[in-house]
Amino acid sequence: MAEQPEPTHFLHKLLNPQSLCIFGANENLLQNMGCQELLNIIDNGYKGKVYPIHPRLETVLGLKAYKTIAELPEVPDLAIILLPKRIVPQVLTEIGEKGTKHVVLVTAGFRETNNADAEQEIIDICDKYGIRFIGPNCLGIINTHCKVGDEECILNSTWVNYFEPNRPGNVSIASQSGTFVSHVCFLNPEIDLHYSKTISIGNSLNIDLVDCLDYFEQDTTTDVILLYIEEIKKGRGRAFIEAIKRISVKKPIIALYTGGSEAGAKAVASHTGSLSGNNNIYNAAFKHGVIRVNTVEEWIDAAVLFSKVIPIKAIPKGNRLGIISVAGGPAATASDQANRLGLKIPEFPDVLQEKIKSLLPATAQGVQASNPVDFTFTISPRVFYEQVPKYIAKMNVVDGMVFIGAYGRDFFQYHEIGMKFYNSEKVQQGLAMLKEFTESGIEYLKRMVKKFKIPIIFVNYLGIKDEIVRLLNSNGFTVFRMEHEAVSAMRYLMQYGMFLEKLNTRPN
């Protein structure tokens, strides 16, 4: 396959600097945000030149420090500013005189404190020197596919470390909240979400959501776009709508909008100084293909699912859901949730029911197999991962499936007496066979999903501590802790699929 051309958008250079300087970093980790950000830049393996700027220190975190940007041996591609507000205009002027064209302005205390004059001053300086900047009042940027020369590395200029299992990914975020581009996701090992780019845009004085959307459209490592929106900048509404109309047919856009209520608007005003719009206005804009979620949990859950299925084009064409469970209660609650969300739970045809019944264990005889299917109790990997999903997919009676009860060896947890039996040779041999059959079953299921383009997601109450969850994740499957989370995420995926069906299109 031919190598993809690099994006021509100006944000590509900002997110892929060959060198950078940072103002405001010292070695006081517990009290200095600049120290935290510089440490993360180094610790995450950024391969470009890093120049700390400090008026007194000779070195910062082992790096040679410079008193001013004018002393640097080269013109850095990016400048990061974490300084008191009163110093910012002077520093921006020095940056402009040096010739640096890209800035991340972390410093707060501008519009959100009704300081319009200070905002206008930095706008004027940056306009004079042709500087494009993110912020102010932002947290920074992350690029897990940063190119320095011919090498790829991670650039993390936020104050939260980015580490495994958060490997380079395909989800990009533009957010007016710094929290939502950093520690909400990075510090929770339960969340199997891997980022390409995250941009904390803060007050959006210069670079805004529309700029980020335009860049993510070009970026070949972005398959899914997340937006956290408090406002669309005045005069940019039409550009925003045009961008989402153009991009949503190529890449899904999942948006969390805050500020439509009176209480939300007040919180937004104190956060970034934004004037929020009416909910109805945003709902109208989002009809052009944006997936609007209601909570942070839904935002993240949908992103995890979309990130797995979009690359393999397993996008449902309708809203028919199949539910397969090893227990009746979860099957019932999942069905109720699906009905509340407007999904269809079609009854399986008789011929399919008979095939499924033939696979049920003795404990499940007499149980209906009409949808949802209640296995009652089975740990047969071949039945669970191969035969049942294959029969359902071949009949073309659902657009997506939720499997509740994907458990492995970690399901068996005992105290002292139980562990003696559990560790016996016979049981361990059986568990080894179970693991082998499960691994081959998941491989089969992965091929089946790619063939039939029907998304399948799982529910496991044990979470990431169960080895099966880790195995499913590594094979491209999404696993949720609760069935209502799985059904909700599937609803959003089906919503996107039906949007594409109306337009008779699919992402490239």
PDB file of N, CA and C in Angstrom, residues 452-492:
ATOM      1  N   PHE A 452     -18.584 -10.822   8.261  1.00  0.00           N
ATOM      2  CA  PHE A 452     -20.001 -10.450   8.236  1.00  0.00           C
ATOM      3  C   PHE A 452     -20.242  -8.974   8.568  1.00  0.00           C
ATOM      4  N   LYS A 453     -19.208  -8.280   9.072  1.00  0.00           N
ATOM      5  CA  LYS A 453     -19.314  -6.856   9.427  1.00  0.00           C
ATOM      6  C   LYS A 453     -20.408  -6.617  10.475  1.00  0.00           C
ATOM      7  N   ILE A 454     -20.553  -7.562  11.390  1.00  0.00           N
ATOM      8  CA  ILE A 454     -21.509  -7.422  12.492  1.00  0.00           C
ATOM      9  C   ILE A 454     -20.712  -7.240  13.779  1.00  0.00           C
ATOM     10  N   PRO A 455     -20.808  -6.091  14.445  1.00  0.00           N
ATOM     11  CA  PRO A 455     -20.036  -5.873  15.670  1.00  0.00           C
ATOM     12  C   PRO A 455     -20.532  -6.748  16.815  1.00  0.00           C
ATOM     13  N   ILE A 456     -19.590  -7.279  17.570  1.00  0.00           N
ATOM     14  CA  ILE A 456     -19.899  -8.094  18.747  1.00  0.00           C
ATOM     15  C   ILE A 456     -19.132  -7.522  19.929  1.00  0.00           C
ATOM     16  N   ILE A 457     -19.841  -7.257  21.019  1.00  0.00           N
ATOM     17  CA  ILE A 457     -19.194  -6.753  22.225  1.00  0.00           C
ATOM     18  C   ILE A 457     -19.543  -7.655  23.402  1.00  0.00           C
ATOM     19  N   PHE A 458     -18.745  -7.561  24.452  1.00  0.00           N
ATOM     20  CA  PHE A 458     -18.848  -8.488  25.575  1.00  0.00           C
ATOM     21  C   PHE A 458     -19.065  -7.747  26.890  1.00  0.00           C
ATOM     22  N   VAL A 459     -19.599  -8.497  27.861  1.00  0.00           N
ATOM     23  CA  VAL A 459     -19.751  -8.006  29.230  1.00  0.00           C
ATOM     24  C   VAL A 459     -19.075  -9.002  30.159  1.00  0.00           C
ATOM     25  N   ASN A 460     -18.224  -8.491  31.042  1.00  0.00           N
ATOM     26  CA  ASN A 460     -17.530  -9.319  32.026  1.00  0.00           C
ATOM     27  C   ASN A 460     -17.478  -8.538  33.327  1.00  0.00           C
ATOM     28  N   TYR A 461     -18.149  -9.034  34.354  1.00  0.00           N
ATOM     29  CA  TYR A 461     -18.243  -8.307  35.618  1.00  0.00           C
ATOM     30  C   TYR A 461     -16.909  -8.225  36.363  1.00  0.00           C
ATOM     31  N   LEU A 462     -15.969  -9.079  36.027  1.00  0.00           N
ATOM     32  CA  LEU A 462     -14.682  -9.064  36.720  1.00  0.00           C
ATOM     33  C   LEU A 462     -13.784  -7.927  36.244  1.00  0.00           C
ATOM     34  N   GLY A 463     -13.982  -7.488  35.024  1.00  0.00           N
ATOM     35  CA  GLY A 463     -13.166  -6.401  34.504  1.00  0.00           C
ATOM     36  C   GLY A 463     -11.774  -6.850  34.104  1.00  0.00           C
ATOM     37  N   ILE A 464     -10.852  -5.892  34.096  1.00  0.00           N
ATOM     38  CA  ILE A 464      -9.529  -6.089  33.510  1.00  0.00           C
ATOM     39  C   ILE A 464      -8.715  -7.155  34.227  1.00  0.00           C
ATOM     40  N   LYS A 465      -9.062  -7.496  35.478  1.00  0.00           N
ATOM     41  CA  LYS A 465      -8.285  -8.509  36.190  1.00  0.00           C
ATOM     42  C   LYS A 465      -8.511  -9.912  35.627  1.00  0.00           C
ATOM     43  N   ASP A 466      -9.568 -10.100  34.836  1.00  0.00           N
ATOM     44  CA  ASP A 466      -9.817 -11.385  34.197  1.00  0.00           C
ATOM     45  C   ASP A 466      -8.988 -11.466  32.916  1.00  0.00           C
ATOM     46  N   GLU A 467      -8.202 -12.535  32.781  1.00  0.00           N
ATOM     47  CA  GLU A 467      -7.332 -12.665  31.607  1.00  0.00           C
ATOM     48  C   GLU A 467      -8.118 -12.692  30.302  1.00  0.00           C
ATOM     49  N   ILE A 468      -9.372 -13.139  30.344  1.00  0.00           N
ATOM     50  CA  ILE A 468     -10.184 -13.181  29.131  1.00  0.00           C
ATOM     51  C   ILE A 468     -10.469 -11.771  28.625  1.00  0.00           C
ATOM     52  N   VAL A 469     -10.663 -10.828  29.538  1.00  0.00           N
ATOM     53  CA  VAL A 469     -10.878  -9.441  29.130  1.00  0.00           C
ATOM     54  C   VAL A 469      -9.649  -8.926  28.394  1.00  0.00           C
ATOM     55  N   ARG A 470      -8.501  -9.199  28.941  1.00  0.00           N
ATOM     56  CA  ARG A 470      -7.262  -8.751  28.292  1.00  0.00           C
ATOM     57  C   ARG A 470      -7.081  -9.429  26.934  1.00  0.00           C
ATOM     58  N   LEU A 471      -7.442 -10.703  26.856  1.00  0.00           N
ATOM     59  CA  LEU A 471      -7.336 -11.430  25.592  1.00  0.00           C
ATOM     60  C   LEU A 471      -8.305 -10.875  24.553  1.00  0.00           C
ATOM     61  N   LEU A 472      -9.533 -10.615  24.956  1.00  0.00           N
ATOM     62  CA  LEU A 472     -10.520 -10.047  24.037  1.00  0.00           C
ATOM     63  C   LEU A 472     -10.087  -8.663  23.565  1.00  0.00           C
ATOM     64  N   ASN A 473      -9.617  -7.830  24.495  1.00  0.00           N
ATOM     65  CA  ASN A 473      -9.156  -6.494  24.125  1.00  0.00           C
ATOM     66  C   ASN A 473      -8.026  -6.558  23.100  1.00  0.00           C
ATOM     67  N   SER A 474      -7.077  -7.451  23.332  1.00  0.00           N
ATOM     68  CA  SER A 474      -5.921  -7.533  22.433  1.00  0.00           C
ATOM     69  C   SER A 474      -6.302  -8.058  21.053  1.00  0.00           C
ATOM     70  N   ASN A 475      -7.480  -8.685  20.956  1.00  0.00           N
ATOM     71  CA  ASN A 475      -7.963  -9.188  19.673  1.00  0.00           C
ATOM     72  C   ASN A 475      -8.997  -8.265  19.035  1.00  0.00           C
ATOM     73  N   GLY A 476      -9.112  -7.056  19.571  1.00  0.00           N
ATOM     74  CA  GLY A 476      -9.965  -6.065  18.931  1.00  0.00           C
ATOM     75  C   GLY A 476     -11.406  -6.050  19.385  1.00  0.00           C
ATOM     76  N   PHE A 477     -11.718  -6.709  20.511  1.00  0.00           N
ATOM     77  CA  PHE A 477     -13.088  -6.713  21.019  1.00  0.00           C
ATOM     78  C   PHE A 477     -13.213  -5.770  22.209  1.00  0.00           C
ATOM     79  N   THR A 478     -14.381  -5.157  22.330  1.00  0.00           N
ATOM     80  CA  THR A 478     -14.672  -4.268  23.446  1.00  0.00           C
ATOM     81  C   THR A 478     -15.391  -5.051  24.532  1.00  0.00           C
ATOM     82  N   VAL A 479     -14.943  -4.857  25.778  1.00  0.00           N
ATOM     83  CA  VAL A 479     -15.542  -5.539  26.923  1.00  0.00           C
ATOM     84  C   VAL A 479     -15.964  -4.496  27.948  1.00  0.00           C
ATOM     85  N   PHE A 480     -17.214  -4.566  28.385  1.00  0.00           N
ATOM     86  CA  PHE A 480     -17.735  -3.649  29.393  1.00  0.00           C
ATOM     87  C   PHE A 480     -17.978  -4.384  30.706  1.00  0.00           C
ATOM     88  N   ARG A 481     -17.981  -3.611  31.796  1.00  0.00           N
ATOM     89  CA  ARG A 481     -18.228  -4.207  33.111  1.00  0.00           C
ATOM     90  C   ARG A 481     -19.698  -4.514  33.328  1.00  0.00           C
ATOM     91  N   MET A 482     -20.586  -3.732  32.728  1.00  0.00           N
ATOM     92  CA  MET A 482     -22.022  -3.887  32.947  1.00  0.00           C
ATOM     93  C   MET A 482     -22.756  -3.908  31.610  1.00  0.00           C
ATOM     94  N   GLU A 483     -23.876  -4.620  31.587  1.00  0.00           N
ATOM     95  CA  GLU A 483     -24.615  -4.776  30.339  1.00  0.00           C
ATOM     96  C   GLU A 483     -25.226  -3.463  29.857  1.00  0.00           C
ATOM     97  N   HIS A 484     -25.634  -2.577  30.779  1.00  0.00           N
ATOM     98  CA  HIS A 484     -26.228  -1.320  30.317  1.00  0.00           C
ATOM     99  C   HIS A 484     -25.192  -0.456  29.597  1.00  0.00           C
ATOM    100  N   GLU A 485     -23.915  -0.559  30.000  1.00  0.00           N
ATOM    101  CA  GLU A 485     -22.860   0.173  29.301  1.00  0.00           C
ATOM    102  C   GLU A 485     -22.681  -0.357  27.880  1.00  0.00           C
ATOM    103  N   ALA A 486     -22.714  -1.678  27.756  1.00  0.00           N
ATOM    104  CA  ALA A 486     -22.547  -2.298  26.442  1.00  0.00           C
ATOM    105  C   ALA A 486     -23.683  -1.922  25.504  1.00  0.00           C
ATOM    106  N   VAL A 487     -24.921  -1.991  26.003  1.00  0.00           N
ATOM    107  CA  VAL A 487     -26.084  -1.684  25.165  1.00  0.00           C
ATOM    108  C   VAL A 487     -26.076  -0.211  24.763  1.00  0.00           C
ATOM    109  N   SER A 488     -25.716   0.662  25.698  1.00  0.00           N
ATOM    110  CA  SER A 488     -25.672   2.093  25.393  1.00  0.00           C
ATOM    111  C   SER A 488     -24.640   2.394  24.311  1.00  0.00           C
ATOM    112  N   ALA A 489     -23.453   1.808  24.425  1.00  0.00           N
ATOM    113  CA  ALA A 489     -22.418   2.035  23.414  1.00  0.00           C
ATOM    114  C   ALA A 489     -22.851   1.494  22.059  1.00  0.00           C
ATOM    115  N   MET A 490     -23.490   0.324  22.064  1.00  0.00           N
ATOM    116  CA  MET A 490     -23.971  -0.252  20.810  1.00  0.00           C
ATOM    117  C   MET A 490     -25.043   0.632  20.183  1.00  0.00           C
ATOM    118  N   ARG A 491     -25.889   1.250  21.027  1.00  0.00           N
ATOM    119  CA  ARG A 491     -26.917   2.159  20.501  1.00  0.00           C
ATOM    120  C   ARG A 491     -26.279   3.278  19.688  1.00  0.00           C
ATOM    121  N   TYR A 492     -25.196   3.868  20.218  1.00  0.00           N
ATOM    122  CA  TYR A 492     -24.544   4.967  19.505  1.00  0.00           C
ATOM    123  C   TYR A 492     -23.902   4.481  18.206  1.00  0.00           C
TER     124      TYR A 492
END
